[in-house]
XYZ file of C-alpha atoms in Angstrom:
385
model
C -46.432 -5.476 -34.780
C -43.006 -5.532 -36.399
C -40.221 -3.024 -36.913
C -36.888 -2.801 -38.621
C -37.940 -3.108 -42.235
C -39.589 -6.503 -42.144
C -40.738 -7.343 -45.637
C -42.721 -10.152 -47.139
C -40.538 -13.228 -47.201
C -37.887 -11.642 -44.961
C -37.238 -11.359 -41.248
C -36.047 -7.757 -41.318
C -32.868 -5.832 -40.552
C -33.481 -5.635 -36.811
C -33.857 -9.393 -36.462
C -30.642 -10.033 -38.364
C -28.726 -7.687 -36.063
C -30.353 -9.429 -33.097
C -29.478 -12.862 -34.494
C -25.900 -11.827 -35.298
C -25.389 -10.487 -31.767
C -26.837 -13.653 -30.251
C -24.683 -15.818 -32.507
C -21.397 -14.129 -31.590
C -22.121 -13.971 -27.867
C -23.162 -17.633 -27.717
C -19.898 -18.552 -29.462
C -18.041 -16.772 -26.659
C -20.155 -18.520 -24.054
C -19.399 -21.879 -25.659
C -15.686 -21.122 -25.360
C -16.023 -20.424 -21.638
C -18.441 -23.308 -21.020
C -15.663 -25.690 -22.074
C -12.888 -23.761 -20.327
C -14.370 -23.347 -16.833
C -14.729 -27.091 -16.011
C -11.245 -27.680 -17.447
C -9.841 -24.906 -15.274
C -11.640 -26.311 -12.236
C -10.274 -29.813 -12.973
C -6.759 -28.358 -12.830
C -7.442 -27.064 -9.331
C -9.265 -30.096 -7.849
C -10.231 -33.713 -8.598
C -13.252 -33.646 -6.265
C -16.389 -34.208 -8.411
C -18.472 -32.286 -5.884
C -16.322 -29.158 -6.239
C -16.277 -29.492 -10.022
C -20.064 -29.924 -10.128
C -20.328 -26.575 -8.344
C -19.160 -24.867 -11.545
C -22.353 -25.737 -13.478
C -24.226 -25.190 -10.206
C -22.941 -21.602 -10.059
C -23.561 -21.225 -13.799
C -27.285 -21.963 -13.466
C -28.160 -20.985 -9.856
C -29.113 -17.362 -10.710
C -32.058 -18.688 -12.744
C -33.504 -20.016 -9.520
C -32.729 -16.896 -7.489
C -33.187 -13.923 -9.822
C -35.245 -14.997 -12.853
C -38.513 -13.497 -11.574
C -36.881 -10.158 -10.732
C -35.204 -10.182 -14.135
C -38.598 -10.582 -15.788
C -39.921 -7.482 -14.006
C -36.915 -5.493 -15.228
C -37.375 -6.742 -18.810
C -41.029 -5.631 -18.758
C -40.237 -2.221 -17.248
C -37.323 -0.957 -19.316
C -36.040 -0.717 -22.883
C -35.080 -4.270 -23.807
C -32.374 -3.269 -26.271
C -30.609 -1.100 -23.683
C -30.894 -3.890 -21.103
C -29.045 -6.228 -23.469
C -26.253 -3.693 -23.919
C -25.977 -3.033 -20.177
C -25.943 -6.723 -19.268
C -23.196 -7.548 -21.731
C -21.113 -4.561 -20.661
C -21.172 -5.828 -17.054
C -20.336 -9.372 -18.222
C -17.375 -8.058 -20.229
C -15.944 -6.214 -17.220
C -16.259 -9.341 -15.062
C -14.544 -11.495 -17.689
C -11.690 -9.039 -18.125
C -11.117 -8.929 -14.358
C -10.882 -12.709 -13.984
C -8.852 -13.018 -17.201
C -6.272 -10.588 -15.808
C -6.029 -12.602 -12.590
C -5.663 -15.845 -14.557
C -2.990 -14.297 -16.768
C -1.024 -13.397 -13.637
C -1.420 -16.956 -12.332
C -3.559 -16.166 -9.305
C -6.716 -18.143 -10.121
C -8.528 -19.919 -7.277
C -11.593 -22.099 -7.640
C -13.924 -19.669 -5.850
C -13.168 -17.141 -8.596
C -14.524 -19.603 -11.153
C -17.748 -19.872 -9.160
C -18.112 -16.077 -8.996
C -17.444 -15.703 -12.726
C -19.951 -18.410 -13.658
C -22.569 -16.916 -11.323
C -22.084 -13.362 -12.608
C -22.235 -14.360 -16.272
C -25.537 -16.135 -15.655
C -27.018 -13.086 -13.916
C -26.234 -11.093 -17.062
C -27.746 -13.832 -19.218
C -31.044 -13.553 -17.352
C -31.474 -9.983 -18.593
C -29.905 -10.595 -22.002
C -31.874 -13.729 -22.865
C -35.145 -12.402 -21.446
C -34.812 -9.183 -23.432
C -33.710 -10.941 -26.612
C -36.598 -13.413 -26.644
C -39.119 -10.693 -25.766
C -37.879 -8.635 -28.722
C -38.352 -11.353 -31.344
C -42.185 -11.036 -31.627
C -41.794 -7.262 -32.077
C -39.342 -7.505 -34.979
C -40.790 -10.444 -36.957
C -44.280 -11.402 -38.061
C -46.245 -14.034 -36.153
C -46.103 -16.417 -39.128
C -42.287 -16.257 -39.040
C -41.781 -17.099 -35.357
C -40.747 -20.724 -35.976
C -38.271 -19.590 -38.635
C -36.809 -16.894 -36.395
C -36.623 -19.140 -33.342
C -35.189 -21.979 -35.427
C -32.347 -19.733 -36.567
C -31.792 -18.581 -33.001
C -31.628 -22.164 -31.718
C -29.300 -23.195 -34.566
C -27.000 -20.246 -33.799
C -27.033 -21.122 -30.101
C -26.259 -24.770 -30.783
C -23.451 -23.925 -33.196
C -21.877 -21.406 -30.857
C -22.521 -22.671 -27.348
C -22.413 -26.413 -28.013
C -20.528 -27.031 -31.295
C -17.878 -24.479 -32.288
C -17.399 -22.790 -28.914
C -16.403 -25.820 -26.799
C -13.916 -27.105 -29.380
C -12.373 -23.658 -29.709
C -12.419 -23.136 -25.943
C -10.584 -26.362 -25.183
C -8.009 -25.645 -27.911
C -7.382 -22.151 -26.555
C -7.177 -23.555 -23.023
C -4.426 -25.960 -24.080
C -2.484 -23.106 -25.702
C -2.819 -20.677 -22.774
C -5.275 -21.054 -19.886
C -6.683 -17.450 -19.834
C -7.252 -17.271 -23.623
C -10.883 -18.524 -23.504
C -11.768 -15.755 -21.041
C -10.251 -13.062 -23.264
C -12.003 -14.587 -26.271
C -15.395 -14.475 -24.541
C -14.879 -10.836 -23.541
C -14.086 -9.951 -27.165
C -17.247 -11.630 -28.464
C -19.346 -9.642 -25.981
C -17.841 -6.398 -27.268
C -18.783 -7.335 -30.842
C -22.275 -8.289 -29.668
C -22.721 -4.896 -27.980
C -21.806 -3.130 -31.229
C -24.332 -5.209 -33.200
C -27.139 -4.620 -30.676
C -26.501 -0.885 -30.818
C -27.310 -1.047 -34.540
C -30.880 -2.185 -33.842
C -33.258 0.684 -34.532
C -36.117 1.534 -32.173
C -37.755 4.396 -34.028
C -41.284 3.106 -33.436
C -40.757 2.613 -29.685
C -41.700 -1.074 -29.654
C -38.834 -2.283 -27.475
C -40.582 -1.516 -24.179
C -44.134 -1.784 -22.936
C -46.490 1.168 -23.226
C -46.171 4.135 -20.797
C -49.611 3.318 -19.359
C -48.554 -0.252 -18.629
C -45.276 0.956 -17.070
C -47.195 3.290 -14.755
C -49.580 0.527 -13.704
C -46.626 -1.820 -13.057
C -44.811 0.746 -10.926
C -47.910 1.241 -8.751
C -48.254 -2.471 -8.039
C -44.697 -2.969 -6.841
C -42.032 -5.499 -7.734
C -43.417 -8.494 -5.807
C -46.914 -8.061 -7.208
C -45.481 -7.847 -10.724
C -43.437 -10.994 -10.288
C -46.430 -12.919 -9.006
C -48.580 -11.750 -11.923
C -46.299 -13.625 -14.322
C -46.251 -16.713 -12.089
C -50.048 -16.751 -11.757
C -50.538 -16.340 -15.511
C -48.269 -19.314 -16.172
C -49.872 -21.421 -13.431
C -53.344 -20.876 -14.935
C -52.293 -21.765 -18.485
C -52.535 -25.555 -18.681
C -50.570 -26.109 -21.892
C -47.579 -23.905 -21.036
C -47.598 -25.193 -17.457
C -47.233 -28.803 -18.632
C -44.487 -27.907 -21.129
C -42.505 -26.049 -18.450
C -42.790 -28.865 -15.890
C -41.632 -31.412 -18.473
C -38.677 -29.170 -19.363
C -37.731 -28.821 -15.690
C -37.788 -32.594 -15.177
C -35.614 -33.132 -18.242
C -33.159 -30.383 -17.258
C -32.688 -31.779 -13.754
C -31.966 -35.250 -15.099
C -29.640 -34.166 -17.904
C -27.586 -31.864 -15.688
C -26.922 -34.685 -13.237
C -24.781 -36.171 -16.003
C -23.457 -32.983 -17.580
C -22.158 -31.589 -14.286
C -19.414 -34.248 -14.227
C -18.980 -34.770 -17.978
C -15.416 -33.407 -17.852
C -14.463 -36.201 -15.419
C -16.501 -38.814 -17.326
C -14.681 -37.861 -20.539
C -11.274 -38.059 -18.880
C -11.663 -41.114 -16.643
C -14.222 -43.283 -18.474
C -13.811 -42.337 -22.128
C -10.079 -41.592 -21.860
C -9.947 -38.286 -23.769
C -7.712 -35.365 -22.778
C -8.397 -31.637 -22.387
C -8.515 -30.947 -26.124
C -10.476 -34.141 -26.705
C -13.079 -33.050 -24.176
C -13.884 -29.935 -26.203
C -14.102 -31.950 -29.411
C -16.343 -34.481 -27.669
C -18.730 -31.779 -26.443
C -18.754 -30.168 -29.884
C -19.505 -33.468 -31.602
C -22.413 -34.047 -29.221
C -23.990 -30.842 -30.570
C -24.207 -32.017 -34.195
C -27.701 -33.346 -33.564
C -28.696 -29.972 -32.140
C -27.620 -28.179 -35.310
C -29.656 -30.586 -37.434
C -32.628 -30.255 -35.086
C -32.540 -26.472 -35.284
C -32.479 -26.506 -39.087
C -35.446 -28.874 -39.467
C -37.426 -27.715 -36.414
C -39.969 -25.617 -38.302
C -40.886 -28.480 -40.616
C -41.040 -30.959 -37.730
C -43.310 -28.763 -35.601
C -45.523 -27.843 -38.570
C -45.876 -31.444 -39.728
C -46.346 -33.285 -36.429
C -47.818 -30.577 -34.173
C -46.956 -29.469 -30.666
C -48.449 -32.440 -28.834
C -46.546 -35.038 -30.851
C -43.302 -33.074 -30.530
C -43.680 -32.939 -26.729
C -44.267 -36.696 -26.455
C -41.739 -37.776 -29.087
C -38.876 -35.601 -27.848
C -39.461 -36.595 -24.217
C -39.350 -40.325 -24.997
C -36.371 -40.148 -27.404
C -34.320 -38.010 -25.009
C -34.975 -40.325 -22.076
C -34.023 -43.435 -24.052
C -30.812 -41.849 -25.373
C -29.631 -40.970 -21.849
C -30.468 -44.427 -20.502
C -28.479 -45.915 -23.376
C -25.446 -43.768 -22.509
C -25.544 -45.121 -18.975
C -25.789 -48.714 -20.191
C -23.517 -48.706 -23.256
C -21.615 -45.401 -23.333
C -17.998 -46.532 -22.964
C -16.658 -45.342 -26.337
C -16.540 -41.663 -27.453
C -18.304 -42.406 -30.768
C -21.198 -44.144 -28.991
C -21.622 -41.293 -26.501
C -21.500 -38.725 -29.326
C -24.183 -40.555 -31.316
C -26.522 -40.943 -28.340
C -26.026 -37.365 -27.163
C -26.703 -36.291 -30.751
C -30.193 -37.794 -30.481
C -30.740 -35.883 -27.259
C -29.443 -32.553 -28.633
C -31.563 -32.857 -31.800
C -34.652 -33.304 -29.673
C -33.622 -30.373 -27.480
C -33.422 -28.026 -30.480
C -36.830 -29.042 -31.800
C -38.278 -28.714 -28.286
C -36.823 -25.215 -27.809
C -38.220 -23.923 -31.088
C -41.648 -25.394 -30.312
C -41.715 -24.030 -26.745
C -40.426 -20.542 -27.584
C -42.812 -20.073 -30.516
C -45.757 -21.341 -28.469
C -44.961 -18.968 -25.614
C -44.436 -15.960 -27.894
C -47.855 -16.553 -29.491
C -49.765 -17.077 -26.259
C -48.221 -14.583 -23.814
C -49.268 -10.898 -24.012
C -46.394 -8.487 -24.775
C -46.797 -6.644 -21.464
C -46.202 -9.960 -19.628
C -43.564 -11.369 -21.972
C -40.647 -10.729 -19.626
C -42.379 -11.901 -16.450
C -43.979 -15.058 -17.838
C -40.736 -15.861 -19.642
C -38.778 -15.401 -16.416
C -41.224 -17.595 -14.480
C -40.822 -20.225 -17.191
C -37.031 -20.049 -17.033
C -36.985 -19.987 -13.236
C -38.754 -23.355 -13.189
C -37.078 -24.922 -16.244
C -33.569 -23.519 -15.729
C -33.861 -23.513 -11.943
C -33.809 -27.299 -12.143
C -30.309 -27.153 -13.677
C -28.327 -26.209 -10.538
C -30.309 -28.738 -8.513
C -29.408 -31.406 -11.060
C -25.762 -30.317 -11.002
C -25.676 -30.566 -7.211
C -27.297 -34.005 -7.325
C -24.895 -35.123 -10.054
C -21.833 -34.276 -7.993
C -23.191 -36.099 -4.956
C -24.209 -39.174 -6.963
C -20.841 -39.311 -8.769
C -18.929 -39.017 -5.482
C -21.032 -41.712 -3.811
C -21.584 -44.220 -6.646
C -19.100 -43.384 -9.409
C -19.213 -41.434 -12.671
C -21.091 -44.051 -14.690
């Protein structure tokens, strides 16, 4: 069922507000994603301590994803998005004020990264659970493709370049910028209309959930995912890939500086250039998935991504080579995300959307902090390459 004026050939007003909010908030996140490692590198040269920034950024997925899924399935998903971003804005403003006064310490970066991710658990879970309620089933690949393209442009392409440039001008600027984008996102989300009451599960389902208790609800999503062979395989493959990739990405700021020889501003440009493949992948994802099918996409993306990362380790000593190889990886990531999100949204019942989605992200994203931790240890013991 759809709401928000969805018409034939269109995705509807509600989806465009949702997409606009996601686009602006991911731009702000991209700014901070570039700025936090740079800020940490100003405070320490220890790769283990720097790798703890992405560790803190992703650790909440391992700790709180299942609980977040219960919350997404119990309450109004639009209001959860507004509440999560309000809390994130307050946290950003607090740390930005401290940074402006020159009192930043590295533990503050860890707390900020951790807190922003906790908010993202509710925001992302609610946002993805809303998409099937505001667009038609036939339009899921189109809607998810636009979401992935917006995320790649903001978080990986425009945001990091802007974040590093702002960081060079004045260290706290990226934090203030991110807070401003969250405010704009909150305004856009508040424009989404919920007249038909589709943004939360039915009252009968809510009552049944409340009787079972939080733990029982969390396990229901885990059991559903564990029994579904196709989604289970996709999630385990994603977790393996995420662990491996984050081993490298956790120390990319040092790799860029010490191996590739680029400065603070160059690091942001490098990260942005790596995302070009992701933008292309997001734009063509619907056609790729429709033409080749889910099975071929899973196999093809897995092989291409693995080979591109191996090649970086063997030959990646020039920025242009690293950009090209990471572009292959990011293109595959975009196609994979569209395929996986659309598949999940078609197969998972609405009443379980939040909990199955959170179980999926706990496994797939929970591998990220473990990879970051491993990356810091490997880099300290054996070198960045």
